[in-house]
Short mmCIF file of C-alpha atoms and ligand atoms in Angstrom, two decimals:
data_model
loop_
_atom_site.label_atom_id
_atom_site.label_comp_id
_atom_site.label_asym_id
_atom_site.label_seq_id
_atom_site.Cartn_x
_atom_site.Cartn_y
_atom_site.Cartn_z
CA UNK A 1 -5.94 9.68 29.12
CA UNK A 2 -4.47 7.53 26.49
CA UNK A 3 -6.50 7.02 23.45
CA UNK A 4 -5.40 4.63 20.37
CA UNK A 5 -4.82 1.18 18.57
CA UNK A 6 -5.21 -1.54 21.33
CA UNK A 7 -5.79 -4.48 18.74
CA UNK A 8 -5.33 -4.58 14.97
CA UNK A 9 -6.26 -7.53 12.34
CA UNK A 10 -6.01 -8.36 9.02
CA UNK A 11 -8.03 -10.03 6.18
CA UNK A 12 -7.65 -10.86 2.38
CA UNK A 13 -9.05 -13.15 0.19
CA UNK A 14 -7.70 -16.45 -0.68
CA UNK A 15 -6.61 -16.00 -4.48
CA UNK A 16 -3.67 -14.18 -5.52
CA UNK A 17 -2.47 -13.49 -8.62
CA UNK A 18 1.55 -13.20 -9.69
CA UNK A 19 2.62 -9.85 -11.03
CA UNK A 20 5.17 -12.13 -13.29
CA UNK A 21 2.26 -13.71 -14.70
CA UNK A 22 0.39 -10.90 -15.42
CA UNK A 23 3.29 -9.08 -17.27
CA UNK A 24 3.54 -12.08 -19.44
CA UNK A 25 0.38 -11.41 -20.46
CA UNK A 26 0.31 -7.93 -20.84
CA UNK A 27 3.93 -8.52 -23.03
CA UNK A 28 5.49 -5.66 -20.04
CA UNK A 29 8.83 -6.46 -18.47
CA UNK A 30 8.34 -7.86 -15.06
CA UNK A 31 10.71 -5.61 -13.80
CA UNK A 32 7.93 -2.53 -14.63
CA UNK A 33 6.24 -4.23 -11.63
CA UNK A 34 8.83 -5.95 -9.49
CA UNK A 35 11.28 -2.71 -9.79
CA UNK A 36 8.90 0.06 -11.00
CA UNK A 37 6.36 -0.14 -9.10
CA UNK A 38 8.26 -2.29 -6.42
CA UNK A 39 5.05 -4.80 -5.92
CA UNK A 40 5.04 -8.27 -6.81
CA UNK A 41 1.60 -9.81 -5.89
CA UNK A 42 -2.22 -8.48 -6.01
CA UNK A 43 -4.98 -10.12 -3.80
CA UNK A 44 -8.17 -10.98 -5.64
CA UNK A 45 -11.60 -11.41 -4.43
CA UNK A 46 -14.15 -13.79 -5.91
CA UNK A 47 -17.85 -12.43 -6.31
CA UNK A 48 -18.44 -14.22 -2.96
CA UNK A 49 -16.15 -11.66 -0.78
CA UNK A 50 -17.29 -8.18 -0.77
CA UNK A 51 -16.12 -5.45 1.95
CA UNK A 52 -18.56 -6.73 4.35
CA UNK A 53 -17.01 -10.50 4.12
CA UNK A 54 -13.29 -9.11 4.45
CA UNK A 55 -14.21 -6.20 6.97
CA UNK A 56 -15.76 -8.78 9.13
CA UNK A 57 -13.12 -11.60 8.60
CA UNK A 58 -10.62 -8.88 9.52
CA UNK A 59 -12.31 -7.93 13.15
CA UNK A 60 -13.60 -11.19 14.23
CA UNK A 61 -9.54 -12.14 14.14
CA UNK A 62 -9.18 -9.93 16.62
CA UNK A 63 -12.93 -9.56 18.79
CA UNK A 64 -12.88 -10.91 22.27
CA UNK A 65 -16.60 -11.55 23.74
CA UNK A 66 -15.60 -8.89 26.46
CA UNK A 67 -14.68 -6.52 23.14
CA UNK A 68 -18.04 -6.96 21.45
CA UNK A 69 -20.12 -5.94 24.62
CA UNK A 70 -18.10 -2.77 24.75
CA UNK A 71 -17.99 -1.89 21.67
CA UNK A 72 -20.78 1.08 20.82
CA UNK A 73 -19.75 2.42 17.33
CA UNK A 74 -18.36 0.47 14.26
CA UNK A 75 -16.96 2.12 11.39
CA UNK A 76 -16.14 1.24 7.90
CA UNK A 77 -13.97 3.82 5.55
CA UNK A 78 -14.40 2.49 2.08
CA UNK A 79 -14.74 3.38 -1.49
CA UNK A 80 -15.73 0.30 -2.60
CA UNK A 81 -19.66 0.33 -1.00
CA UNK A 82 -22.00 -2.14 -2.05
CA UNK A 83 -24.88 0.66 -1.36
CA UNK A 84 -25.61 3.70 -1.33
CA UNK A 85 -27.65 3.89 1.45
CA UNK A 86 -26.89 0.94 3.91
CA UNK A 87 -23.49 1.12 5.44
CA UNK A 88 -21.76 -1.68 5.92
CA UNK A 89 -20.91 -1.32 9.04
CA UNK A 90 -24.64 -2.53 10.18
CA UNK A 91 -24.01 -5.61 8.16
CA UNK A 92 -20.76 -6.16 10.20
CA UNK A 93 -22.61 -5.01 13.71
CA UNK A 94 -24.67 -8.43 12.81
CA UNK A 95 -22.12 -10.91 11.31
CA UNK A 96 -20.21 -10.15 14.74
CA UNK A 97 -22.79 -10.34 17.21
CA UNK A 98 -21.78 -6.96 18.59
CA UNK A 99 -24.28 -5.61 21.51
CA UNK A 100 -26.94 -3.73 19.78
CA UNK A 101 -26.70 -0.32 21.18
CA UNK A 102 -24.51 0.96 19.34
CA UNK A 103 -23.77 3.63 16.55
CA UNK A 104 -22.42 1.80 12.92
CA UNK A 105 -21.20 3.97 9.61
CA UNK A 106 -19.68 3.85 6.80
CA UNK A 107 -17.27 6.73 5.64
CA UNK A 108 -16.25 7.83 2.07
CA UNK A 109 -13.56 10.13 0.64
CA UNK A 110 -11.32 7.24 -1.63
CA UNK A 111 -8.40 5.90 0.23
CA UNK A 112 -8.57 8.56 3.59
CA UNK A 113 -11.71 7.47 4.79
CA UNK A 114 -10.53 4.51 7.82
CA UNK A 115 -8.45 7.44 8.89
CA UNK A 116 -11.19 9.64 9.36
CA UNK A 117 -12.43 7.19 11.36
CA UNK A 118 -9.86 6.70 13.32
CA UNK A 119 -10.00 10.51 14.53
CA UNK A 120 -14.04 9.75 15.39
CA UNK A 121 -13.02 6.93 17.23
CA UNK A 122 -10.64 8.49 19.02
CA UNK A 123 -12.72 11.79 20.07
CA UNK A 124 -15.73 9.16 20.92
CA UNK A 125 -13.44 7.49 23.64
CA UNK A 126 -12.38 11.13 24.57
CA UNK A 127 -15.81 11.66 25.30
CA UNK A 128 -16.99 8.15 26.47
CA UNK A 129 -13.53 6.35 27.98
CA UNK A 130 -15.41 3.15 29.02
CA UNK A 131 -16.65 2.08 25.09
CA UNK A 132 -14.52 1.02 22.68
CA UNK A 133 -14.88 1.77 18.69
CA UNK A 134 -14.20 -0.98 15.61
CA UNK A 135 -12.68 0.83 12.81
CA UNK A 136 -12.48 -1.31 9.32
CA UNK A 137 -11.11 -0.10 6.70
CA UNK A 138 -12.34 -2.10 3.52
CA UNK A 139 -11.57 -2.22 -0.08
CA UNK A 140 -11.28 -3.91 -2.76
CA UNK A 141 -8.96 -1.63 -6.07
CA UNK A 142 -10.44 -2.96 -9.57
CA UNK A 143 -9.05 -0.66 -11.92
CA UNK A 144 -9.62 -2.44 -15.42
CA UNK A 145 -8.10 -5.30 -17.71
CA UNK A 146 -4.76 -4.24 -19.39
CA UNK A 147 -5.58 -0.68 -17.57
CA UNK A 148 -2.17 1.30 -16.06
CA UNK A 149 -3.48 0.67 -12.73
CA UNK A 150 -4.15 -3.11 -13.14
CA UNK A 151 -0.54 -4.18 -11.78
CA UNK A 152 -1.59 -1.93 -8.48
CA UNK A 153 -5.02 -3.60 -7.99
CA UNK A 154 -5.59 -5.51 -4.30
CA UNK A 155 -8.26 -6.41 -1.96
CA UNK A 156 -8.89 -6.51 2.09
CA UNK A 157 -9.87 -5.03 5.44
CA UNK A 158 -7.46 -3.96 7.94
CA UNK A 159 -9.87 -3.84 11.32
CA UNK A 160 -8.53 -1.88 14.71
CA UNK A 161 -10.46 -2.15 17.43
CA UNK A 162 -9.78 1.44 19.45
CA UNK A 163 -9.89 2.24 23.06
CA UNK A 164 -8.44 3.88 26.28
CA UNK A 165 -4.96 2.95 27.10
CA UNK A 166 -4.16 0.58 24.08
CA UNK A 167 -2.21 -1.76 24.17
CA UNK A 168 -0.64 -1.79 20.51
CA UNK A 169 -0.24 2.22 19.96
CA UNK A 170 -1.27 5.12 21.48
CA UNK A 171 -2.29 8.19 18.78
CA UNK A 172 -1.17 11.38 19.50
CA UNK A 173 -3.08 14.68 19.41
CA UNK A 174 -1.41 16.31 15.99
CA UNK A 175 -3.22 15.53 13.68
CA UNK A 176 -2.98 18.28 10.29
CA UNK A 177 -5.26 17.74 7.36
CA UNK A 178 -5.32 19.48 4.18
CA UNK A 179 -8.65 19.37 1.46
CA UNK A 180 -7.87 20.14 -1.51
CA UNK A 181 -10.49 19.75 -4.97
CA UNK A 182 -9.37 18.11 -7.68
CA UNK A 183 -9.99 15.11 -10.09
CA UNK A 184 -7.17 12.71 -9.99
CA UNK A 185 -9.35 9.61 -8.88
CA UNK A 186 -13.01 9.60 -8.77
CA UNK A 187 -15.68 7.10 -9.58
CA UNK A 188 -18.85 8.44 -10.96
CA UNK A 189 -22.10 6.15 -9.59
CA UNK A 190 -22.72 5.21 -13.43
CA UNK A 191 -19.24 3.70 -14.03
CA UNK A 192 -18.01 0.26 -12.43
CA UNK A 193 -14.23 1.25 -12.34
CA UNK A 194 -12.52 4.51 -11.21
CA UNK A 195 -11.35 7.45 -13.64
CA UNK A 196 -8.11 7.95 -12.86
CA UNK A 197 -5.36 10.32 -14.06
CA UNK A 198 -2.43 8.69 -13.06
CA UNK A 199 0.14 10.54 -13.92
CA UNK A 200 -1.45 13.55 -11.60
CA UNK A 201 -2.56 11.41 -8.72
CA UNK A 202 1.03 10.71 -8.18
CA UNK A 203 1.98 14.10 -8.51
CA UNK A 204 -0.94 15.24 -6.26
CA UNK A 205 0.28 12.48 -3.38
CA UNK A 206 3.58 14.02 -3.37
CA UNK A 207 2.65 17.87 -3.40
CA UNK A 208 -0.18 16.79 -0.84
CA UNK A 209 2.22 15.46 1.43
CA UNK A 210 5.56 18.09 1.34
CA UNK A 211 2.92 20.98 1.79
CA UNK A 212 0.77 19.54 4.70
CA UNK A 213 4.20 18.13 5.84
CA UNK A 214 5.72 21.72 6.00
CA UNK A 215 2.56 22.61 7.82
CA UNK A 216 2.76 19.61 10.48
CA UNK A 217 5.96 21.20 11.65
CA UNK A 218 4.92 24.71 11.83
CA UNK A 219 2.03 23.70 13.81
CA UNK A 220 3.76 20.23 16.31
CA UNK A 221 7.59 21.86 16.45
CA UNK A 222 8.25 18.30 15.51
CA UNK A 223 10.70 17.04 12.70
CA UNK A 224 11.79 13.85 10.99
CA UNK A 225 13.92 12.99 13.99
CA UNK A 226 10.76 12.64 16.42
CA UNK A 227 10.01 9.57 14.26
CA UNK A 228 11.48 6.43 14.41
CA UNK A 229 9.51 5.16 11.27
CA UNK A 230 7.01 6.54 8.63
CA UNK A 231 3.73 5.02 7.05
CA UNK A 232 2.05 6.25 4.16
CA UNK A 233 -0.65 5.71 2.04
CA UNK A 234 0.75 2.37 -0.42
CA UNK A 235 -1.43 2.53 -3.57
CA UNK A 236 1.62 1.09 -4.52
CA UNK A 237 4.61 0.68 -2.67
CA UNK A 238 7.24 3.34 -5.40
CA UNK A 239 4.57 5.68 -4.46
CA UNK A 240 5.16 5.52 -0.69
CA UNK A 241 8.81 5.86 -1.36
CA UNK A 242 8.78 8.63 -3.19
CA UNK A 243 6.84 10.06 -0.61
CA UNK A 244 9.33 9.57 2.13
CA UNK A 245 11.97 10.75 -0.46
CA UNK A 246 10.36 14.06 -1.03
CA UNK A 247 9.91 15.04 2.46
CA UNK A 248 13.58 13.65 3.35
CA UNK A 249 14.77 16.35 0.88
CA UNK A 250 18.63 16.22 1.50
CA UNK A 251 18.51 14.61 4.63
CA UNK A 252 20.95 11.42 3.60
CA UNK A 253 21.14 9.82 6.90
CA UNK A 254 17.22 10.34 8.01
CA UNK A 255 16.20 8.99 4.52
CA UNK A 256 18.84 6.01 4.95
CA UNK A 257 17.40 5.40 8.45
CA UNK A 258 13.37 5.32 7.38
CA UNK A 259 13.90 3.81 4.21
CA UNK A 260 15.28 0.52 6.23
CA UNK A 261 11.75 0.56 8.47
CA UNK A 262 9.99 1.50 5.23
CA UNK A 263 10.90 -1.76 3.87
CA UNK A 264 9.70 -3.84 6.70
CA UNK A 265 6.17 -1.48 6.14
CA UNK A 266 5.33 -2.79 2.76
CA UNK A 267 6.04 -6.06 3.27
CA UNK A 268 2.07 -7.03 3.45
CA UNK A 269 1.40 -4.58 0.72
CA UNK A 270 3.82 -5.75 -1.79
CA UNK A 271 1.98 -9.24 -2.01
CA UNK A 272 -1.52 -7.75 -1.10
CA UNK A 273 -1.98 -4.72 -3.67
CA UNK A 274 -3.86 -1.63 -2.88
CA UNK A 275 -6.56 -2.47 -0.54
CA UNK A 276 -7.33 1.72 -0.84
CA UNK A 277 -8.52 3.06 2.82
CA UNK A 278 -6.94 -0.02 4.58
CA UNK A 279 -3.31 0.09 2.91
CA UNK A 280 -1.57 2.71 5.45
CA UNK A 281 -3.02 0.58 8.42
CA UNK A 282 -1.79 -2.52 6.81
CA UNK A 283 1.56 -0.61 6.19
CA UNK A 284 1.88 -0.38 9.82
CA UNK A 285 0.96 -3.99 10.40
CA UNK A 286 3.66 -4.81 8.31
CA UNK A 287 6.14 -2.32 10.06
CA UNK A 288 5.21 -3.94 13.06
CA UNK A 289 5.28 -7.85 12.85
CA UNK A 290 8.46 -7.48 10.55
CA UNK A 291 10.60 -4.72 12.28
CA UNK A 292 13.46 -6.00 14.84
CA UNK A 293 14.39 -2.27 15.47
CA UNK A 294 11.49 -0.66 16.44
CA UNK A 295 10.34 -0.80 20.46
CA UNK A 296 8.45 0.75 22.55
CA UNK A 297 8.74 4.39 23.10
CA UNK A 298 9.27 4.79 19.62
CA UNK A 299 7.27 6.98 17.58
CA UNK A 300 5.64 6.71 14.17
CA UNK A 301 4.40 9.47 11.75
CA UNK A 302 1.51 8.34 9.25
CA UNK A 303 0.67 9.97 5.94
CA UNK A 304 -3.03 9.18 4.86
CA UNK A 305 -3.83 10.24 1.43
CA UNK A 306 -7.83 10.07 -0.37
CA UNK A 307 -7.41 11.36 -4.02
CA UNK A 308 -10.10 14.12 -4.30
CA UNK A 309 -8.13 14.92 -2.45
CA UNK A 310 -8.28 14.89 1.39
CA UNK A 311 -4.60 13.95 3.51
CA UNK A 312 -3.34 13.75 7.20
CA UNK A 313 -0.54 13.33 8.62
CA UNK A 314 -0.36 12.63 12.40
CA UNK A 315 1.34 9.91 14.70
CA UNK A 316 1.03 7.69 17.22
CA UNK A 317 3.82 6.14 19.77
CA UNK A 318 4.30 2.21 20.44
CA UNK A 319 3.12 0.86 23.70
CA UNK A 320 5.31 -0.96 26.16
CA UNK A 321 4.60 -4.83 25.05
CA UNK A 322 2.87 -3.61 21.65
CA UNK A 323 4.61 -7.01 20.37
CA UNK A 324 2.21 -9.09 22.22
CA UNK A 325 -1.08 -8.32 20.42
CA UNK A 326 0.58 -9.37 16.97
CA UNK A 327 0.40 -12.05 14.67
CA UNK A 328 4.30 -13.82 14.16
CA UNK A 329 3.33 -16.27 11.05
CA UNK A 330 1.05 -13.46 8.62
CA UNK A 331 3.35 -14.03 5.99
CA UNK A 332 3.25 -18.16 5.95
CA UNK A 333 -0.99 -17.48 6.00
CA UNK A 334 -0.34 -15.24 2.95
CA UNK A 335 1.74 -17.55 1.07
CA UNK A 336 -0.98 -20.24 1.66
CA UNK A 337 -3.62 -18.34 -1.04
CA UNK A 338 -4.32 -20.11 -4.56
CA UNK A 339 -2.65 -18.76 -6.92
CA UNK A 340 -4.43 -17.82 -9.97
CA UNK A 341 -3.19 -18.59 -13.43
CA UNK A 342 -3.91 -14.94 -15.48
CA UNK A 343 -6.99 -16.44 -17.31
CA UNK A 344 -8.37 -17.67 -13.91
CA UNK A 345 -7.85 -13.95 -12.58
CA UNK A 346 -9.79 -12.65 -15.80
CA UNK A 347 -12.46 -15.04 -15.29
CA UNK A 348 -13.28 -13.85 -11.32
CA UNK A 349 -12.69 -10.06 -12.36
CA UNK A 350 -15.62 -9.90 -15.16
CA UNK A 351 -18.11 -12.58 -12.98
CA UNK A 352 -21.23 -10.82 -11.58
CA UNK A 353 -23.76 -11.80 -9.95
CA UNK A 354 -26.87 -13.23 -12.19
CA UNK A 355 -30.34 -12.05 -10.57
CA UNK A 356 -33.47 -13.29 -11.96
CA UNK A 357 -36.24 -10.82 -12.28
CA UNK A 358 -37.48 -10.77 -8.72
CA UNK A 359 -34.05 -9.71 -7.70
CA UNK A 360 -32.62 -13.07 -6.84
CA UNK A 361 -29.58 -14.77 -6.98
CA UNK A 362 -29.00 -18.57 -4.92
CA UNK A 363 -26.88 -20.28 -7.23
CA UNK A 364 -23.27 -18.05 -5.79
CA UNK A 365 -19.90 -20.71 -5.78
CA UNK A 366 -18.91 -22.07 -3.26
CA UNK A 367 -16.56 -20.47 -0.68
CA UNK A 368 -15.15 -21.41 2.82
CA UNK A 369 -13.85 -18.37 3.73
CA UNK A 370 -15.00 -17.13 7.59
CA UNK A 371 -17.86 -15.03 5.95
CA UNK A 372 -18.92 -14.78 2.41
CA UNK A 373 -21.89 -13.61 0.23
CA UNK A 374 -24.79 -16.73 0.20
CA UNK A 375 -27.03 -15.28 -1.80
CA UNK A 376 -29.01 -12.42 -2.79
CA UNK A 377 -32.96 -12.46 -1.62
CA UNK A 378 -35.29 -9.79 -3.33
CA UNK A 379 -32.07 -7.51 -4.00
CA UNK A 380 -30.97 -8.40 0.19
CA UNK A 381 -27.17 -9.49 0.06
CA UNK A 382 -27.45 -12.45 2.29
CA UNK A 383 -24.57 -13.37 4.45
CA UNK A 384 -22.92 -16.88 5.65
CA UNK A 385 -20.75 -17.36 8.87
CA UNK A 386 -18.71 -20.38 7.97
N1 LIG B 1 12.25 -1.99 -15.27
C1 LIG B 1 12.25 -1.25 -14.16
N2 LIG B 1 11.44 -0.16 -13.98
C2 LIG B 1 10.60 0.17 -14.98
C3 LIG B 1 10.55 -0.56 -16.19
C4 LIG B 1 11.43 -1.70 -16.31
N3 LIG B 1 11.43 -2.46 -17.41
N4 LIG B 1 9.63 -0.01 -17.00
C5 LIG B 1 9.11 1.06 -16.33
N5 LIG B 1 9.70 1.15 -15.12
C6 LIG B 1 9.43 2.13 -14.06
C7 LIG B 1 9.27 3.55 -14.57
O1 LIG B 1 10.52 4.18 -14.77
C8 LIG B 1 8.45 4.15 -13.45
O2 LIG B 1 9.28 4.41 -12.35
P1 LIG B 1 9.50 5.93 -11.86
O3 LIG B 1 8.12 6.48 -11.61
O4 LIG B 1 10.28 5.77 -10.60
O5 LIG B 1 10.20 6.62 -12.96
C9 LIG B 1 7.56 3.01 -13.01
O6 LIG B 1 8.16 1.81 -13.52
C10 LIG B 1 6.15 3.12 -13.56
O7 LIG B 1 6.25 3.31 -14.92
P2 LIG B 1 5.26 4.29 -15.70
O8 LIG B 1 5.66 4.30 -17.13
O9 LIG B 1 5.15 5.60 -15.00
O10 LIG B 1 3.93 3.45 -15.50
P3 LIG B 1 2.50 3.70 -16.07
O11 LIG B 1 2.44 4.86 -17.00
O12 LIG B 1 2.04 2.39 -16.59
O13 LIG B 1 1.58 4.06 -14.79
C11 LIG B 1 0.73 4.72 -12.69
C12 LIG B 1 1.98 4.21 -13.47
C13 LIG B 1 1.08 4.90 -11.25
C14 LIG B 1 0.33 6.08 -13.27
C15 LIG B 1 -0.41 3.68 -12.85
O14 LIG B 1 -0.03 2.49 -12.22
C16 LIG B 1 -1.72 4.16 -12.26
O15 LIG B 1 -2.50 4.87 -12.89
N6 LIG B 1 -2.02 3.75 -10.99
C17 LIG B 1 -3.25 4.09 -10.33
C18 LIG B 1 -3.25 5.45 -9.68
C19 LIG B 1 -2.43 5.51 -8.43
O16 LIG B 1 -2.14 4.52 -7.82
N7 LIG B 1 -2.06 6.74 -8.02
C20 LIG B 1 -1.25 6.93 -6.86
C21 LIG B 1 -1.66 8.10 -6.04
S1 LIG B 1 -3.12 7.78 -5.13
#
């Protein structure tokens, strides 16, 4: 049986901000961003979107009726929870109208936990080929005012819905992990922003990949030339091609030949930012809705990477008609988002929600987004379908 991605949506919130703008501010050359770092845009989310808002603005995009009754498990990977103990998957489950028996979790370990969903999903319809599983991956990347990562910061959900004989892609069974402890990116539950150590994140992305890489092929007999196109982990899109570099080694024409479809993959991600768990899944959106070379048949090898550090790399192979379940005008929707004016951005990153003493907050803005945050009840977050 054919297990994989039979439907995959996208959602981000309606303010961007210009990296030209914010280098202006920060007195950096643009071209530290634009060339450097190769992004040029960063989503940002006003107190009223959360990962529940985007997650489920990202699946009901894609969520026929038929889907919802068959769906039995929805899963969110995401590092930026709004509890500890409720997953936001059961808030989703509800905003959806999904049938109630059914199993909903959240999953944690930084930016690898959608894909660890993904492999849940994809052993549930194994076991159980009639249901079909929501995975979300949902994020939103606040690293700090004038902090290095600031230029890399994002926010959205990428939401797939998975099932038996997909029609977008099916995933193939070779899948190689690699855990590995260390402290490049972690966020301790007394600080707001992440710790990071840049300079050895990047480092540990790279050695993470060439060594589970090296791995992949000892254990598949597969090589570069199985793959038509590669996406990996985009905290920022340099990072993802010095990924593809460093496992291209020497190989000229291979790294000529992916670096072309690696282009079309960061389209999205270049004007989105890091949106953490969901930026691999919204690499591959981008491959897909912007490539004119890839077709079915075709194969394409994924690199997840959760500092920590947890990685994967496995692949899945396009579906006759895969075309058909896409969106052809992603890029016009993007370009419709306010765009924020630097103070504006500094403004929605520091606003938090007021609560009074009883734990209540009804005065929120304003926002006609899908979903969005109405107000907090007692310490409840309290959703709105629009
Ligand atoms: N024109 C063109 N390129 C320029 C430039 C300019 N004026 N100024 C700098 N650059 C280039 C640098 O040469 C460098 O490119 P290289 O890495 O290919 O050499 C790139 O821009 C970044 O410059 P750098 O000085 O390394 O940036 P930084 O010290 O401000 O921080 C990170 C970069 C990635 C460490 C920082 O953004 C960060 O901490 N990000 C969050 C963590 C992260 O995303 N980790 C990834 C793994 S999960």
């Amino acid at each position: 049986m054919n297990i994989g991605i039979d439907k995959i949506g996208f959602a981000a919130p309606s303010y961007v901000l210009d990296l030209a703008d914010l280098a202006l501010a920060r007195q950096i050359d643009p071209n530290k961003f634009k060339i450097g770092l190769l992004q040029s845009e960063m989503a940002v989310a006003p107190i009223t979107q959360d990962i529940v808002t985007l997650g489920a603005q990202a699946a009901a995009a894609i969520l026929s009726e038929d889907d919802k009754a068959a769906i039995d498990m929805v899963i969110v990977g995401t590092e930026s929870s709004i509890d500890q103990s409720k997953a936001a998957a059961v808030f989703i489950h509800q905003l959806l109208d999904i049938q109630p028996f059914a199993r909903s979790i959240e999953i944690k370990e930084a930016c690898y936990g959608a894909t660890a969903g993904l492999s849940l999903a994809k052993s549930h319809i194994a076991q159980f080929p009639n249901s079909k599983v929501l995975v979300i991956a949902s994020d939103i990347a606040k690293y700090g005012i004038a902090s290095g990562g600031e230029p890399t910061q994002g926010a959205g959900a990428v939401a797939m819905l998975v099932s038996a004989e997909p029609r977008i892609m099916v995933l193939n069974n070779d899948n190689v992990c690699q855990t590995r402890d260390i402290m490049d990116f972690w966020r301790p539950n007394y600080d707001k922003y992440p710790r990071v150590d840049g300079k050895f994140s990047t480092e540990q992305y790279t050695d993470c990949l060439t060594t589970t890489f090296d791995y992949y092929v000892k254990q598949t007999g597969k090589s570069l030339a199985d793959f038509a196109a590669m996406c990996l982990h985009i905290p920022f899109s340099k990072q993802g091609l010095k990924g593809l570099q460093a496992i291209c080694q020497n190989d000229e024409k291979t790294l000529s030949r992916l670096t072309e479809r690696f282009h079309e993959a960061i389209v999205y991600n270049q004007v989105v930012g890091n949106i953490y768990t969901g930026s691999i899944f919204l690499s591959l959106l981008s491959l897909l809705e912007n490539s004119q070379t890839l077709k079915a048949g075709d194969s394409v090898l994924f690199y997840s990477y959760g500092s920590g550090a947890v990685c994967e790399i496995f692949s899945g192979t396009l579906v006759e008609g895969y075309h058909k379940q896409l969106v052809e005008n992603r890029l016009d929707q993007l370009k419709e988002r306010k765009r924020l004016s630097v103070a504006e951005y500094e403004a929605i990153f520091f606003e938090e929600i007021a609560l009074d003493e009883a734990g209540n907050a009804i005065d929120l803005p304003a926002d006609d987004c899908p979903f969005a945050l109405q107000q907090v009840d007692q310490h409840k977050r309290i959703y709105r379908k629009n």
